[in-house]
CSV table of C-alpha atoms in Angstrom, one decimal:
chain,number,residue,atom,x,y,z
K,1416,UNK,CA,226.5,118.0,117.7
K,1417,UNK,CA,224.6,114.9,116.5
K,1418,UNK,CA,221.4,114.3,118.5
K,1419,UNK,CA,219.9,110.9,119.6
K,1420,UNK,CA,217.2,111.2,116.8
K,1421,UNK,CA,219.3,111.7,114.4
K,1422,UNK,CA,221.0,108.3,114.4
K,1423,UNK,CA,217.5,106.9,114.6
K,1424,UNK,CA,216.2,109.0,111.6
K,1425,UNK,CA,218.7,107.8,109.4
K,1426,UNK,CA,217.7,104.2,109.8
K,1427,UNK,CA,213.8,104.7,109.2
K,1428,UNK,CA,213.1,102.1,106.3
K,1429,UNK,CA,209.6,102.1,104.6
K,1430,UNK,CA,206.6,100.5,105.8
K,1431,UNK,CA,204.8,98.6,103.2
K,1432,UNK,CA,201.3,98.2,104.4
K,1433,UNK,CA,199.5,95.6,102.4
K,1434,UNK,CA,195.8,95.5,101.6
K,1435,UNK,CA,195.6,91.8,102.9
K,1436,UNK,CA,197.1,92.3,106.4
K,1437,UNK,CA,194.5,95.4,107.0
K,1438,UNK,CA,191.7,93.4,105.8
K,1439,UNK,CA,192.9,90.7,108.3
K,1440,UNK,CA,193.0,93.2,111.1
K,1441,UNK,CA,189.5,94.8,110.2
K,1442,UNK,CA,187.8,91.2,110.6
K,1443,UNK,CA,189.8,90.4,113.9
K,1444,UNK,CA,188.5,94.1,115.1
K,1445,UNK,CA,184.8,93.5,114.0
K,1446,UNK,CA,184.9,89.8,115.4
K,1447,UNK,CA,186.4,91.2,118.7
K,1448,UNK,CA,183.4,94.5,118.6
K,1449,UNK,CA,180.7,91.8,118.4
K,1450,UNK,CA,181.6,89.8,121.5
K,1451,UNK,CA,182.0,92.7,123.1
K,1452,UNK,CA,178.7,93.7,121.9
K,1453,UNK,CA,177.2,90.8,122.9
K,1454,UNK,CA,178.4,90.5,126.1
K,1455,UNK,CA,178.0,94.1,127.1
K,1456,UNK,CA,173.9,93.8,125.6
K,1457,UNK,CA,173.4,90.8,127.9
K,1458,UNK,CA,175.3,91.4,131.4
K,1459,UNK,CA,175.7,95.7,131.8
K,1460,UNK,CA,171.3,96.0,132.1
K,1461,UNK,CA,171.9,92.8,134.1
K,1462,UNK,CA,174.5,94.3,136.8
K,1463,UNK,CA,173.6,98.0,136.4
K,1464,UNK,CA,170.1,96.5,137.4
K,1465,UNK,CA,171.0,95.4,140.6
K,1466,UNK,CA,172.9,98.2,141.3
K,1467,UNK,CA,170.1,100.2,141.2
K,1468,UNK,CA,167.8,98.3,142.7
K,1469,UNK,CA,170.4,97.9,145.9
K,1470,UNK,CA,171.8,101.4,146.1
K,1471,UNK,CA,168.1,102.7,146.2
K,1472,UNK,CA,167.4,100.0,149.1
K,1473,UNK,CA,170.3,101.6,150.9
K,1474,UNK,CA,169.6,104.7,150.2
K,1475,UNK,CA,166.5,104.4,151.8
K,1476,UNK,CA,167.6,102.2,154.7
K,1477,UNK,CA,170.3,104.7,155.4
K,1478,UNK,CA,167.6,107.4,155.9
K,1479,UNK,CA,165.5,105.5,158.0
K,1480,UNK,CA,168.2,104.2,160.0
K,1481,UNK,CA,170.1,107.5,160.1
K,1482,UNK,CA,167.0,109.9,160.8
K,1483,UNK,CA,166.0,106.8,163.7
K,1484,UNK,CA,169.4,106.8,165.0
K,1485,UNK,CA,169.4,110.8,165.0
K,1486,UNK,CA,166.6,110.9,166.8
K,1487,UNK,CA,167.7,108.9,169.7
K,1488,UNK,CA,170.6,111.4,169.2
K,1489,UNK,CA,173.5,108.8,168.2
K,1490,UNK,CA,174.4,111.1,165.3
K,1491,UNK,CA,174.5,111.6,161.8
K,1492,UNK,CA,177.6,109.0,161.0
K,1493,UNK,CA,175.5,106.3,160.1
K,1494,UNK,CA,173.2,108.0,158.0
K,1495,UNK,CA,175.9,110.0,156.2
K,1496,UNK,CA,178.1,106.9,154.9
K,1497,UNK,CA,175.1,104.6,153.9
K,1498,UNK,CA,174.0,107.8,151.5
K,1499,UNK,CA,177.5,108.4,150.4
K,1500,UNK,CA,177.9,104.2,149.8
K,1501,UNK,CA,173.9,103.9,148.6
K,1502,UNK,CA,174.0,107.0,145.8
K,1503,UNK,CA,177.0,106.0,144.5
K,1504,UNK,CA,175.9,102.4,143.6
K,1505,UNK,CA,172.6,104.1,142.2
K,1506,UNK,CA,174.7,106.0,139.7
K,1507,UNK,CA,177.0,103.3,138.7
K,1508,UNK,CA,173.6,101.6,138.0
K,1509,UNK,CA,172.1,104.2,136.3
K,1510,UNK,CA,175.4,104.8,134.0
K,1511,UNK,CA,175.4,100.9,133.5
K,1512,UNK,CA,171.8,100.3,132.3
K,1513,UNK,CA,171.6,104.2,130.1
């Protein structure tokens, strides 16, 4: 009994890889890795920046706000989503800008 591969394997020809064509694709890659570079260096401390600066101004808004809001006993709700919405955006910053 003859599997699918089989067929397939039989059919294989050889790859001739030429110098030329990998130095072609090295130059493409290493053009590509500097834009890359470049944009990442300019905008990722740009937007990880902000995220910081506005998940720790939530952060501390949501604690004021919550604790307040607690206080007058209207619950923890508020508190507990601006924290969960204000740390996350202070990580992604951090990760962004490290």
């Amino acid at each position: 009994m003859d599997s699918a591969n089989s067929a397939i394997k039989g059919e294989k020809k050889p790859v001739i890889i030429d110098e030329e064509i990998l130095d072609k694709e090295a130059k493409e890659l290493g053009e590509y890795a500097e834009k890359q570079y470049k944009y990442n260096a300019l905008w990722r401390p740009v937007v990880g920046g902000l995220l910081f600066g506005l998940g720790g101004a939530i952060v501390v808004m949501a604690a004021v706000f919550g604790w307040t809001y607690h206080l007058l006993g209207q619950g923890y709700l508020t508190m507990f989503f601006g924290m969960l919405i204000g740390f996350t955006m202070l990580y992604i910053g951090i990760g962004m800008t490290s």
